[in-house]
Coordinates of C-alpha atoms and ligand atoms in Angstrom, one line a residue:
M1 CA -85.4 -49.1 79.7
A2 CA -87.3 -51.9 81.4
G3 CA -90.2 -50.0 82.9
R4 CA -91.4 -52.9 84.9
A5 CA -88.2 -54.0 86.4
S6 CA -87.3 -50.6 87.8
L7 CA -90.4 -50.7 90.0
I8 CA -89.5 -54.0 91.7
A9 CA -86.7 -54.1 94.3
V10 CA -85.8 -57.7 93.7
V11 CA -87.0 -60.1 91.1
T12 CA -86.9 -63.8 91.0
T13 CA -87.0 -65.3 87.6
V14 CA -88.8 -68.5 87.0
G15 CA -90.0 -70.4 83.9
L16 CA -86.7 -69.7 82.3
A17 CA -87.0 -72.5 79.7
V18 CA -89.6 -70.6 77.6
P19 CA -87.9 -68.2 75.2
G20 CA -89.2 -64.7 75.5
L21 CA -91.9 -65.6 78.0
A22 CA -89.9 -65.7 81.2
V23 CA -92.3 -64.9 84.1
T24 CA -91.1 -62.5 86.8
L25 CA -92.5 -62.6 90.2
P26 CA -91.7 -60.0 92.9
A27 CA -89.9 -61.4 95.9
V28 CA -90.0 -59.8 99.3
A29 CA -89.1 -56.2 98.8
A30 CA -87.2 -55.8 102.0
A31 CA -84.9 -58.7 101.1
H32 CA -82.4 -56.3 99.5
P33 CA -81.7 -52.7 100.5
H34 CA -80.7 -51.6 97.0
H35 CA -82.8 -51.4 93.8
C36 CA -81.4 -54.1 91.6
S37 CA -82.9 -54.9 88.3
A38 CA -82.2 -56.7 85.1
G39 CA -79.8 -55.0 82.6
A40 CA -81.4 -53.9 79.4
H41 CA -81.4 -56.5 76.6
T42 CA -80.5 -53.9 74.0
L43 CA -78.3 -50.9 73.6
S44 CA -80.5 -49.5 70.9
P45 CA -82.7 -46.5 71.8
P46 CA -86.5 -46.5 71.6
G47 CA -87.5 -46.2 67.9
A48 CA -84.4 -47.9 66.6
S49 CA -85.2 -50.4 63.9
V50 CA -81.7 -51.5 62.4
Y51 CA -80.5 -54.5 64.4
P52 CA -82.5 -53.3 67.5
E53 CA -81.8 -56.7 69.1
T54 CA -78.1 -56.2 69.7
G55 CA -76.2 -54.9 72.7
N56 CA -76.8 -55.2 76.4
G57 CA -77.2 -52.5 79.1
G58 CA -76.5 -52.2 82.8
Y59 CA -72.8 -52.6 82.4
T60 CA -69.9 -51.5 80.2
S61 CA -67.6 -53.9 78.5
M62 CA -64.0 -53.5 79.6
H63 CA -61.9 -56.5 78.6
T64 CA -62.5 -59.9 76.8
L65 CA -60.4 -63.0 77.0
V66 CA -61.1 -65.2 74.1
H67 CA -59.9 -68.7 74.8
L68 CA -60.8 -70.9 71.8
V69 CA -60.0 -74.6 71.8
Y70 CA -60.7 -75.3 68.2
D71 CA -60.3 -78.4 66.0
A72 CA -59.7 -76.8 62.6
F73 CA -60.3 -80.1 60.7
T74 CA -63.8 -80.6 62.0
N75 CA -64.6 -76.9 62.6
T76 CA -65.5 -77.6 66.2
F77 CA -65.0 -75.8 69.5
L78 CA -63.8 -78.5 72.0
P79 CA -64.3 -78.9 75.7
G80 CA -62.4 -76.1 77.5
N81 CA -63.5 -73.5 74.9
S82 CA -64.6 -70.3 76.6
V83 CA -64.7 -66.5 76.6
S84 CA -64.3 -64.4 79.8
L85 CA -65.8 -60.9 79.6
T86 CA -64.8 -58.4 82.3
D87 CA -67.4 -55.7 82.7
R88 CA -68.3 -52.8 85.0
A89 CA -71.8 -52.7 86.4
V90 CA -73.5 -49.3 85.9
Q91 CA -76.5 -50.3 88.0
C92 CA -77.2 -53.0 90.6
L93 CA -77.8 -56.0 88.4
S94 CA -80.1 -58.9 89.3
S95 CA -79.4 -60.3 85.8
F96 CA -77.7 -59.2 82.6
S97 CA -77.4 -60.4 79.1
L98 CA -75.1 -61.2 76.2
D99 CA -75.7 -61.8 72.5
F100 CA -75.1 -65.4 71.3
E101 CA -76.5 -67.1 68.3
R102 CA -76.0 -70.8 68.9
K103 CA -78.1 -71.8 65.9
S104 CA -79.1 -69.7 63.0
G105 CA -81.6 -70.0 60.2
N106 CA -78.7 -70.9 57.9
K107 CA -79.0 -74.7 57.7
R108 CA -75.9 -75.2 55.5
A109 CA -73.2 -73.1 57.3
G110 CA -75.0 -71.8 60.4
P111 CA -73.6 -72.3 63.9
D112 CA -74.5 -75.3 66.2
M113 CA -73.2 -74.5 69.6
T114 CA -74.1 -75.4 73.2
V115 CA -73.4 -73.5 76.3
Q116 CA -71.9 -75.8 78.9
S117 CA -71.7 -73.5 81.9
V118 CA -71.6 -69.9 83.0
T119 CA -69.8 -68.4 85.9
V120 CA -69.7 -64.9 87.4
D121 CA -66.5 -64.2 89.3
G122 CA -66.0 -68.0 89.4
Q123 CA -69.4 -68.7 91.0
P124 CA -71.9 -70.8 88.9
A125 CA -74.6 -68.6 87.5
S126 CA -77.9 -69.7 85.9
F127 CA -78.6 -68.8 82.3
T128 CA -81.3 -69.0 79.7
F129 CA -82.0 -67.7 76.2
V130 CA -84.8 -65.3 75.5
Q131 CA -86.0 -63.4 72.5
P132 CA -85.3 -59.6 72.2
T133 CA -88.1 -57.1 72.8
Y134 CA -88.5 -54.0 70.7
P135 CA -86.5 -51.1 72.4
G136 CA -88.7 -48.9 74.6
D137 CA -91.5 -51.5 75.1
P138 CA -93.5 -50.0 78.0
N139 CA -94.4 -53.5 79.1
G140 CA -90.8 -54.4 79.8
Q141 CA -88.4 -56.7 78.0
D142 CA -90.3 -59.8 79.1
D143 CA -93.5 -58.5 77.5
P144 CA -95.9 -61.5 77.3
N145 CA -97.3 -60.2 74.0
P146 CA -95.7 -62.2 71.1
A147 CA -96.0 -59.2 68.8
A148 CA -93.4 -57.4 70.9
H149 CA -90.8 -60.0 69.7
E150 CA -91.2 -59.9 66.0
A151 CA -88.6 -59.4 63.2
S152 CA -89.0 -56.7 60.5
Q153 CA -87.2 -54.8 57.9
T154 CA -89.5 -51.8 58.5
D155 CA -91.0 -49.9 61.4
P156 CA -93.8 -50.8 62.2
V157 CA -93.4 -54.5 61.7
G158 CA -96.5 -54.9 59.5
G159 CA -96.3 -58.5 58.1
P160 CA -99.3 -60.8 57.7
Q161 CA -100.7 -59.8 61.1
H162 CA -100.3 -56.1 60.5
N163 CA -98.4 -55.7 63.7
P164 CA -98.3 -52.0 64.6
L165 CA -95.3 -52.3 66.9
P166 CA -91.7 -51.6 66.1
P167 CA -89.4 -54.6 65.2
A168 CA -87.6 -56.4 68.0
C169 CA -84.9 -57.6 65.6
S170 CA -83.8 -57.4 62.0
P171 CA -84.8 -60.4 59.9
E172 CA -82.3 -63.1 59.1
L173 CA -83.1 -63.2 55.4
T174 CA -82.9 -66.5 53.5
S175 CA -83.8 -64.9 50.2
S176 CA -83.3 -61.6 48.5
S177 CA -86.8 -60.5 49.3
P178 CA -86.4 -57.8 52.1
N179 CA -89.9 -58.1 53.6
S180 CA -90.3 -61.9 53.4
L181 CA -89.7 -62.4 57.2
N182 CA -91.6 -59.4 58.5
G183 CA -93.8 -60.5 61.3
T184 CA -91.9 -63.7 62.2
Q185 CA -90.7 -64.4 65.7
C186 CA -87.1 -63.2 66.5
P187 CA -84.8 -66.0 67.5
A188 CA -83.9 -66.3 71.2
N189 CA -80.3 -65.0 71.0
K190 CA -80.2 -63.1 74.2
L191 CA -78.2 -65.1 76.7
V192 CA -79.6 -63.9 80.1
I193 CA -77.3 -64.6 83.0
T194 CA -78.5 -64.5 86.6
P195 CA -75.7 -64.5 89.1
A196 CA -76.1 -66.2 92.5
R197 CA -76.1 -62.7 94.1
P198 CA -76.9 -59.3 92.5
I199 CA -73.9 -57.4 91.2
R200 CA -73.4 -54.1 92.9
E201 CA -73.3 -50.9 90.9
D202 CA -69.8 -49.8 89.9
S203 CA -68.3 -53.2 90.7
V204 CA -66.1 -55.0 88.1
F205 CA -67.1 -58.5 87.4
T206 CA -66.0 -61.3 85.1
V207 CA -68.4 -63.6 83.4
T208 CA -67.1 -66.8 81.8
V209 CA -69.1 -68.7 79.2
S210 CA -67.9 -72.2 78.4
Y211 CA -69.3 -73.5 75.1
T212 CA -68.7 -76.2 72.5
G213 CA -69.9 -77.0 69.0
K214 CA -69.6 -75.6 65.5
P215 CA -69.4 -71.8 64.9
G216 CA -71.0 -70.6 61.7
V217 CA -72.6 -67.7 59.7
H218 CA -75.5 -65.5 60.2
N219 CA -78.1 -64.7 57.6
D220 CA -78.0 -60.9 57.4
G221 CA -80.7 -58.3 57.1
D222 CA -79.6 -57.7 53.5
G223 CA -79.7 -61.4 52.5
T224 CA -75.9 -62.0 52.6
T225 CA -74.1 -64.1 55.2
E226 CA -71.4 -63.1 57.6
G227 CA -69.6 -64.7 60.5
W228 CA -67.3 -67.6 60.9
F229 CA -66.8 -69.0 57.3
R230 CA -65.3 -72.4 56.6
A231 CA -61.9 -72.3 55.0
P232 CA -59.8 -75.3 54.0
D233 CA -59.1 -77.0 57.4
G234 CA -60.1 -73.9 59.3
S235 CA -61.9 -70.7 59.3
F236 CA -62.1 -67.1 58.0
V237 CA -63.8 -64.5 60.1
T238 CA -65.6 -61.5 58.7
T239 CA -68.6 -60.4 60.6
E240 CA -70.0 -57.0 60.0
P241 CA -72.5 -55.9 61.3
V242 CA -73.6 -58.5 63.9
A243 CA -72.2 -62.0 63.4
T244 CA -69.4 -62.1 66.0
E245 CA -72.2 -63.6 68.1
D246 CA -72.2 -66.6 65.7
W247 CA -68.8 -67.7 67.1
M248 CA -68.6 -66.2 70.6
P249 CA -71.0 -64.6 73.2
L250 CA -70.4 -60.9 73.6
N251 CA -72.0 -57.5 74.0
D252 CA -72.7 -57.2 70.3
F253 CA -73.0 -53.5 69.7
P254 CA -70.5 -51.2 67.9
A255 CA -70.1 -48.8 70.7
A256 CA -69.3 -51.6 73.2
K257 CA -65.5 -51.7 72.9
P258 CA -63.6 -53.9 75.3
T259 CA -59.9 -54.5 74.9
Y260 CA -59.0 -58.1 73.9
T261 CA -56.7 -61.0 74.7
F262 CA -56.7 -64.1 72.5
S263 CA -55.4 -67.4 73.7
D264 CA -56.4 -69.9 71.1
T265 CA -55.4 -73.6 71.2
V266 CA -55.6 -75.2 67.8
N267 CA -54.2 -78.2 65.9
A268 CA -50.5 -78.3 65.6
G269 CA -49.5 -76.7 62.3
K270 CA -52.4 -74.3 62.2
T271 CA -52.1 -70.5 62.5
V272 CA -54.3 -68.1 64.4
I273 CA -54.8 -64.6 63.1
A274 CA -56.3 -62.1 65.5
N275 CA -56.3 -58.4 66.3
G276 CA -53.5 -56.4 67.9
E277 CA -50.0 -57.9 68.4
L278 CA -48.8 -61.5 68.5
V279 CA -47.5 -62.1 71.9
S280 CA -46.4 -65.8 71.9
V281 CA -46.8 -69.2 70.3
T282 CA -46.6 -72.3 72.5
H283 CA -46.4 -75.8 71.2
H284 CA -48.0 -78.7 73.1
K285 CA -47.6 -82.5 72.9
A286 CA -50.4 -84.8 71.8
N287 CA -53.3 -85.2 74.1
S288 CA -56.8 -86.7 73.9
L289 CA -58.3 -83.5 72.3
F290 CA -55.4 -83.1 69.8
P291 CA -53.9 -86.5 69.1
H292 CA -51.3 -84.9 66.7
G293 CA -50.4 -82.1 69.1
S294 CA -51.6 -78.6 69.4
V295 CA -50.4 -75.0 69.5
T296 CA -51.5 -72.0 71.5
W297 CA -51.4 -68.6 69.8
N298 CA -51.6 -65.5 72.1
W299 CA -52.6 -62.2 70.6
R300 CA -53.3 -59.0 72.5
S301 CA -55.0 -55.7 71.7
S302 CA -54.6 -53.0 74.3
A303 CA -56.8 -50.8 72.1
P304 CA -60.5 -51.3 72.5
I305 CA -62.3 -53.2 69.6
A306 CA -65.8 -52.7 68.4
S307 CA -68.1 -55.8 68.3
Y308 CA -67.9 -56.3 64.5
L309 CA -64.1 -55.8 64.2
V310 CA -62.9 -58.8 66.2
E311 CA -60.7 -61.0 64.1
D312 CA -60.0 -64.7 64.9
S313 CA -59.3 -66.8 61.8
V314 CA -57.6 -70.2 62.2
G315 CA -56.2 -72.2 59.4
N316 CA -53.4 -72.7 56.8
Y317 CA -52.2 -69.1 57.0
H318 CA -48.6 -68.1 56.3
L319 CA -48.0 -65.2 58.7
T320 CA -45.1 -62.7 58.5
Q321 CA -44.4 -59.6 60.6
R322 CA -42.2 -56.6 60.2
T323 CA -41.8 -53.5 62.3
A324 CA -41.6 -50.3 60.3
D325 CA -39.3 -47.4 61.0
N326 CA -42.2 -45.6 62.7
G327 CA -42.6 -48.4 65.2
V328 CA -45.8 -49.8 63.7
T329 CA -45.8 -53.6 63.2
F330 CA -47.2 -54.8 59.9
Y331 CA -48.6 -58.3 59.7
Q332 CA -49.3 -60.1 56.4
A333 CA -51.1 -63.4 56.2
Q334 CA -52.4 -65.5 53.2
D335 CA -54.0 -68.8 53.1
T336 CA -51.4 -71.2 51.7
T337 CA -54.0 -72.9 49.5
I338 CA -54.1 -69.7 47.3
K339 CA -52.2 -70.4 44.1
A340 CA -48.5 -69.2 44.2
K341 CA -48.9 -66.8 41.3
Q342 CA -51.9 -65.1 43.0
Q343 CA -50.0 -65.0 46.3
K344 CA -47.2 -63.1 44.6
K345 CA -49.7 -60.6 43.2
N346 CA -51.4 -60.3 46.6
L347 CA -48.0 -59.7 48.3
A348 CA -47.3 -56.8 46.0
V349 CA -50.5 -55.1 47.0
M350 CA -50.0 -55.9 50.7
Q351 CA -46.6 -54.2 50.5
L352 CA -48.4 -50.9 49.8
Q353 CA -50.0 -50.8 53.3
Q354 CA -47.3 -48.8 55.0
N355 CA -47.3 -46.2 52.2
I356 CA -51.1 -46.1 52.2
T357 CA -51.1 -45.6 56.0
E358 CA -48.7 -42.7 55.7
F359 CA -50.7 -41.1 52.9
E360 CA -54.0 -41.5 54.9
S361 CA -52.2 -40.1 58.0
Q362 CA -51.8 -36.8 56.2
F363 CA -55.6 -36.4 56.5
N364 CA -56.4 -38.3 59.7
G365 CA -53.4 -37.7 61.8
T366 CA -51.1 -40.3 63.4
Y367 CA -52.1 -43.9 62.8
P368 CA -54.0 -44.9 66.0
F369 CA -52.7 -48.4 66.6
T370 CA -49.4 -50.1 67.3
S371 CA -49.9 -52.6 64.5
D372 CA -51.7 -52.9 61.2
G373 CA -52.2 -56.0 59.0
I374 CA -54.0 -58.0 56.3
V375 CA -55.3 -61.5 56.2
I376 CA -56.3 -63.0 52.9
G377 CA -58.7 -65.9 53.1
T378 CA -60.2 -68.2 50.5
P379 CA -64.0 -68.2 51.1
S380 CA -65.9 -66.2 48.5
V381 CA -67.5 -63.9 51.1
S382 CA -69.6 -61.0 49.7
F383 CA -67.4 -58.4 51.3
D384 CA -64.0 -57.5 52.6
E385 CA -63.8 -56.0 56.1
E386 CA -61.8 -53.6 58.1
M387 CA -61.1 -55.9 61.1
Q388 CA -59.1 -53.8 63.5
T389 CA -55.4 -53.9 62.7
M390 CA -56.0 -57.1 60.6
I391 CA -58.0 -56.3 57.5
A392 CA -59.8 -59.3 56.1
F393 CA -59.8 -59.9 52.3
A394 CA -61.9 -62.7 51.0
G395 CA -61.9 -64.7 47.8
G396 CA -58.1 -65.2 47.8
Q397 CA -57.3 -61.7 46.5
I398 CA -56.7 -58.1 47.4
D399 CA -56.8 -54.9 45.4
P400 CA -55.3 -51.4 46.1
D401 CA -58.6 -49.5 45.9
T402 CA -60.2 -51.6 48.5
L403 CA -57.1 -51.5 50.7
Y404 CA -57.3 -47.7 50.7
H405 CA -60.9 -48.1 51.8
E406 CA -60.4 -50.6 54.5
N407 CA -57.2 -49.0 55.8
M408 CA -59.0 -45.7 56.1
H409 CA -61.5 -47.5 58.4
Q410 CA -58.7 -48.0 60.9
W411 CA -59.3 -44.4 61.9
W412 CA -63.0 -44.2 61.0
G413 CA -65.1 -47.1 62.3
D414 CA -62.3 -48.8 64.2
N415 CA -60.6 -46.1 66.3
V416 CA -63.6 -43.7 66.2
T417 CA -66.6 -46.0 66.1
E418 CA -70.1 -45.1 65.0
A419 CA -72.4 -44.9 68.1
G420 CA -75.1 -47.0 66.3
Y421 CA -75.9 -48.7 63.0
N422 CA -77.7 -45.6 61.7
L423 CA -74.3 -43.9 61.6
T424 CA -72.7 -46.5 59.4
F425 CA -72.7 -44.0 56.6
Y426 CA -70.3 -41.7 58.5
K427 CA -67.4 -44.2 58.4
E428 CA -68.3 -45.7 55.0
G429 CA -68.4 -42.2 53.6
L430 CA -64.9 -41.5 54.8
A431 CA -63.7 -44.9 53.6
T432 CA -65.2 -44.1 50.2
L433 CA -63.4 -40.7 50.4
A434 CA -60.2 -42.7 50.7
E435 CA -60.9 -44.3 47.4
F436 CA -61.5 -40.9 45.8
L437 CA -58.2 -39.7 47.4
F438 CA -56.4 -42.7 45.9
S439 CA -57.8 -41.8 42.5
A440 CA -56.7 -38.2 43.0
R441 CA -53.3 -39.4 44.1
Q442 CA -52.8 -41.3 40.9
A443 CA -53.7 -38.2 38.9
E444 CA -51.3 -36.2 40.9
A445 CA -48.5 -38.7 40.3
K446 CA -49.1 -38.6 36.6
A447 CA -49.0 -34.9 36.5
G448 CA -45.7 -34.5 38.3
G449 CA -46.2 -35.7 41.9
P450 CA -47.2 -34.1 45.2
Y451 CA -44.4 -31.6 45.2
S452 CA -45.2 -30.0 41.9
T453 CA -47.8 -27.3 41.3
K454 CA -49.2 -29.3 38.4
G455 CA -49.5 -32.4 40.5
Q456 CA -51.3 -30.6 43.2
A457 CA -53.7 -29.1 40.7
A458 CA -54.4 -32.5 39.2
F459 CA -55.1 -33.9 42.7
Q460 CA -57.7 -31.2 43.3
A461 CA -59.2 -31.4 39.8
A462 CA -59.7 -35.2 40.2
L463 CA -61.7 -34.7 43.4
V464 CA -63.8 -32.0 41.8
A465 CA -64.5 -34.2 38.8
I466 CA -65.5 -37.1 41.1
F467 CA -67.8 -34.8 43.0
N468 CA -69.4 -33.3 39.9
A469 CA -69.9 -36.7 38.2
I470 CA -71.6 -38.2 41.3
Y471 CA -73.6 -35.1 42.1
G472 CA -75.1 -35.4 38.7
S473 CA -76.7 -38.7 39.6
G474 CA -80.4 -38.9 39.1
K475 CA -82.9 -41.8 39.4
K476 CA -83.0 -43.2 42.9
F477 CA -79.6 -42.0 44.0
W478 CA -80.9 -39.4 46.5
T479 CA -84.0 -41.2 47.7
G480 CA -82.7 -42.6 51.0
A481 CA -81.4 -40.6 53.9
P482 CA -78.0 -41.9 54.9
S483 CA -78.8 -41.6 58.6
N484 CA -82.0 -43.5 58.3
P485 CA -81.1 -46.8 56.6
E486 CA -82.9 -50.1 56.5
P487 CA -81.0 -53.3 57.1
F488 CA -81.6 -54.4 53.5
T489 CA -79.7 -51.5 52.0
L490 CA -77.3 -50.7 54.8
F491 CA -74.2 -52.0 53.0
N492 CA -75.1 -51.8 49.4
G493 CA -76.7 -48.5 48.9
D494 CA -75.4 -45.2 47.5
F495 CA -76.9 -43.7 50.6
T496 CA -74.2 -45.4 52.8
Y497 CA -71.2 -44.9 50.4
A498 CA -71.1 -42.5 47.5
R499 CA -73.5 -39.9 48.8
P500 CA -71.6 -39.3 52.1
G501 CA -68.4 -39.8 50.2
I502 CA -68.8 -36.8 48.0
A503 CA -70.4 -34.9 51.0
Y504 CA -66.9 -35.0 52.5
I505 CA -65.4 -33.5 49.2
A506 CA -67.9 -30.7 49.5
L507 CA -67.1 -30.2 53.2
R508 CA -63.4 -30.0 52.4
Q509 CA -64.1 -27.2 50.0
I510 CA -66.4 -25.4 52.5
L511 CA -63.9 -25.6 55.4
G512 CA -60.8 -25.2 53.3
H513 CA -58.4 -28.1 52.9
G514 CA -56.3 -27.3 56.0
N515 CA -59.3 -26.9 58.3
F516 CA -60.9 -30.0 56.9
T517 CA -57.8 -32.0 57.9
Q518 CA -57.7 -30.3 61.3
A519 CA -61.3 -31.3 61.9
L520 CA -60.6 -34.9 61.1
Q521 CA -57.6 -35.0 63.3
Q522 CA -59.5 -33.3 66.2
A523 CA -62.2 -35.9 65.9
Q524 CA -59.6 -38.6 66.2
R525 CA -58.0 -37.0 69.3
I526 CA -61.3 -36.4 71.1
Y527 CA -63.1 -39.6 70.2
G528 CA -60.3 -42.1 69.5
G529 CA -60.8 -45.4 71.4
R530 CA -64.5 -44.5 71.8
S531 CA -67.6 -43.9 69.7
I532 CA -69.1 -40.8 68.2
T533 CA -72.7 -39.7 67.5
E534 CA -73.8 -37.8 64.4
A535 CA -74.2 -34.6 66.5
E536 CA -70.8 -34.9 68.0
F537 CA -69.2 -35.5 64.6
E538 CA -70.9 -32.6 63.0
A539 CA -70.0 -30.3 65.9
V540 CA -66.3 -30.9 65.2
F541 CA -66.7 -29.6 61.6
H542 CA -68.7 -26.6 63.0
R543 CA -65.7 -25.6 65.0
W544 CA -63.5 -25.5 61.9
L545 CA -65.8 -23.5 59.7
P546 CA -63.5 -20.6 58.7
V547 CA -66.3 -18.0 59.0
N548 CA -67.7 -18.3 62.4
S549 CA -70.9 -16.3 61.8
A550 CA -74.4 -17.4 62.9
A551 CA -75.5 -17.3 59.3
C552 CA -72.7 -19.6 58.1
Q553 CA -73.1 -22.0 61.1
T554 CA -76.8 -22.3 60.3
R555 CA -75.9 -23.0 56.7
L556 CA -73.5 -25.7 57.7
S557 CA -76.2 -27.3 59.8
Q558 CA -78.5 -27.1 56.8
F559 CA -75.7 -28.8 54.7
F560 CA -75.5 -31.7 57.1
T561 CA -79.3 -32.1 57.1
E562 CA -79.5 -32.1 53.3
W563 CA -76.6 -34.5 52.8
F564 CA -77.0 -36.9 55.7
D565 CA -80.6 -36.8 56.9
T566 CA -82.9 -36.0 53.9
P567 CA -84.6 -38.4 51.5
Y568 CA -85.5 -36.8 48.2
P569 CA -87.9 -37.7 45.5
Q570 CA -86.4 -39.5 42.5
G571 CA -84.7 -37.7 39.7
G572 CA -81.8 -35.5 41.0
G573 CA -81.7 -31.8 39.9
K574 CA -83.9 -30.0 42.4
N575 CA -84.4 -33.3 44.2
R576 CA -80.9 -33.4 45.9
P577 CA -78.9 -31.4 48.4
Q578 CA -78.7 -27.8 47.2
L579 CA -75.7 -26.8 49.3
T580 CA -72.4 -27.9 47.8
G581 CA -69.0 -26.2 48.1
P582 CA -66.8 -23.6 46.4
G583 CA -65.4 -24.8 43.1
L584 CA -67.9 -27.6 42.8
A585 CA -71.0 -28.1 40.7
G586 CA -74.2 -26.9 42.3
P587 CA -75.0 -23.6 44.1
G588 CA -72.0 -23.7 46.4
F589 CA -72.1 -22.6 50.0
Y590 CA -71.0 -19.0 50.5
G591 CA -72.6 -15.9 49.1
H592 CA -76.1 -16.8 50.0
G593 CA -78.4 -16.5 53.1
G594 CA -76.2 -14.0 54.8
C595 CA -73.2 -16.3 54.8
S596 CA -70.3 -14.9 52.8
S597 CA -66.6 -14.8 53.0
A598 CA -63.8 -13.8 50.6
A599 CA -61.4 -15.3 53.0
A600 CA -62.9 -18.8 52.8
Q601 CA -61.9 -19.7 49.3
P602 CA -59.8 -22.8 49.7
G603 CA -56.7 -23.2 47.6
P604 CA -55.7 -26.2 45.5
S605 CA -53.2 -27.7 48.0
T606 CA -53.4 -31.3 49.2
A607 CA -53.6 -32.0 52.9
A608 CA -49.9 -32.7 52.9
H609 CA -49.0 -29.2 52.2
S610 CA -51.7 -27.3 54.0
P611 CA -50.5 -24.8 56.6
R612 CA -51.3 -25.7 60.2
I613 CA -53.7 -23.2 61.7
T614 CA -54.4 -22.5 65.3
L615 CA -57.3 -24.1 67.0
P616 CA -60.4 -21.8 66.8
R617 CA -61.8 -23.1 70.1
S618 CA -60.5 -25.2 72.9
E619 CA -60.8 -29.0 72.6
G620 CA -63.1 -31.3 74.6
Ligands
ZN1 ZN1 -66.2 -49.9 54.4

């Protein structure tokens, strides 16, 4: 919250050219009957230190029209390129902000873009770029103290000046040294827009940002890059967690989920791959921007999309589509510069997607979107990503294990999105569980298949073996709490993947396989299309605990604290979660602390064959 702004009825902003040091002067208080103020320049709560600079308050994001005018040969957004974001004000707004990284510290492949103009409901609006301020700064988000605008991996900032304040942004690392940029100034990536007149609370407004130049990549807090990668005569977009702002201005926060329309005009012969469903393709004659003609690709997603899951790759993609018997449209796209032999191998894996989706539906419930798809690009990006309904595979290849992982994200991360970066483990753990389930499914197939007793036993035995092997980890495996990550380890630590992954195996044993599946499906029903907090997520599992006694509920709370929220000293053994589950290594769950149940012993069935049980409590 901006403490200062809320005390002032109307503010007039001057000195806009100085990043982070905009001076606000109170105007005549009686000039406006309502209390209007600047929207918050972050959606992160006070104390947040993982990408605290992202997101924008004072409004909710409803719909975004992406209107790229893109020359794929020169990798340039041309005149006419714009995005239009339709939002609803949740307060009277004198100004509001977006996230947009026009230039990054990446000199080789970073963006170089310029904002041409900004309008609000068609009326010209003034704009400037300011630095973020650490969330909760009592001096307000235009705090004149430079220390309030510093980058850091850690909280407090520290750095050469021993800054005792929290970080205002995560560092854009240019090396593998996590703390190398602690104490440096955050870049001015907050695009602050001041409309001609304040925007009334509850009103719906559309802001259009016209911009040109070269999109690019962002140096991430873990030293990798993400964003708009250069592909042969085009691009390949994979952006988690924050680099969508390196190709378009937006409300760059996972829980901000507008619906999307894409209307991209590109060189004739190029293909646009985006989220949702392909609506139309229109060819145009040559003009001054496109001397050899152009083509407009229209895609639409009526399902809301989190900030890091927006796909918009342009290039030499060969796109096919097919509607399955269950009505879901499957898209497949590969860069045509991938060698023919590899394309054939890739195709064989892509053809598994419907079957994988049906398998994962047995746990998660009905597939949440009207389409699903895969795009395989050529850049050797350091990660593949679960772009909503259009999973992005890098490096010219795809493998089944990763497809199980990314496809699982369509439910976890995509449909039900983490409320903040600290909850990344929740969805990565479930996607890791999908890899375990794939492994178990292979064991099941070898032993006789899902309809045989031996097959089902093999499925269960495989999951138990995975749990036991990983639970035996020592060294530093247990030293980080999954819910308290640093940017540097967010996407490469056991804390985010394997530890929560096996926590879900334990949870499945504690709840019983049928109840575990019911809990997952209930979370999808309640939070689908929205985001979920850690407390909300855990509450769903509490509802499905088969023994609803105070002692067992307390124990389940303790289980979540141990597995998700507790860092342990090195070594494993006593230094790891002490609650596991029936049939697993470790002390188990029932039979201690007043929590016992003979009825709670789960059988060996897979989710596919679990009996449906009635809802223990009403939903909602
Ligand atoms: Zn993942």
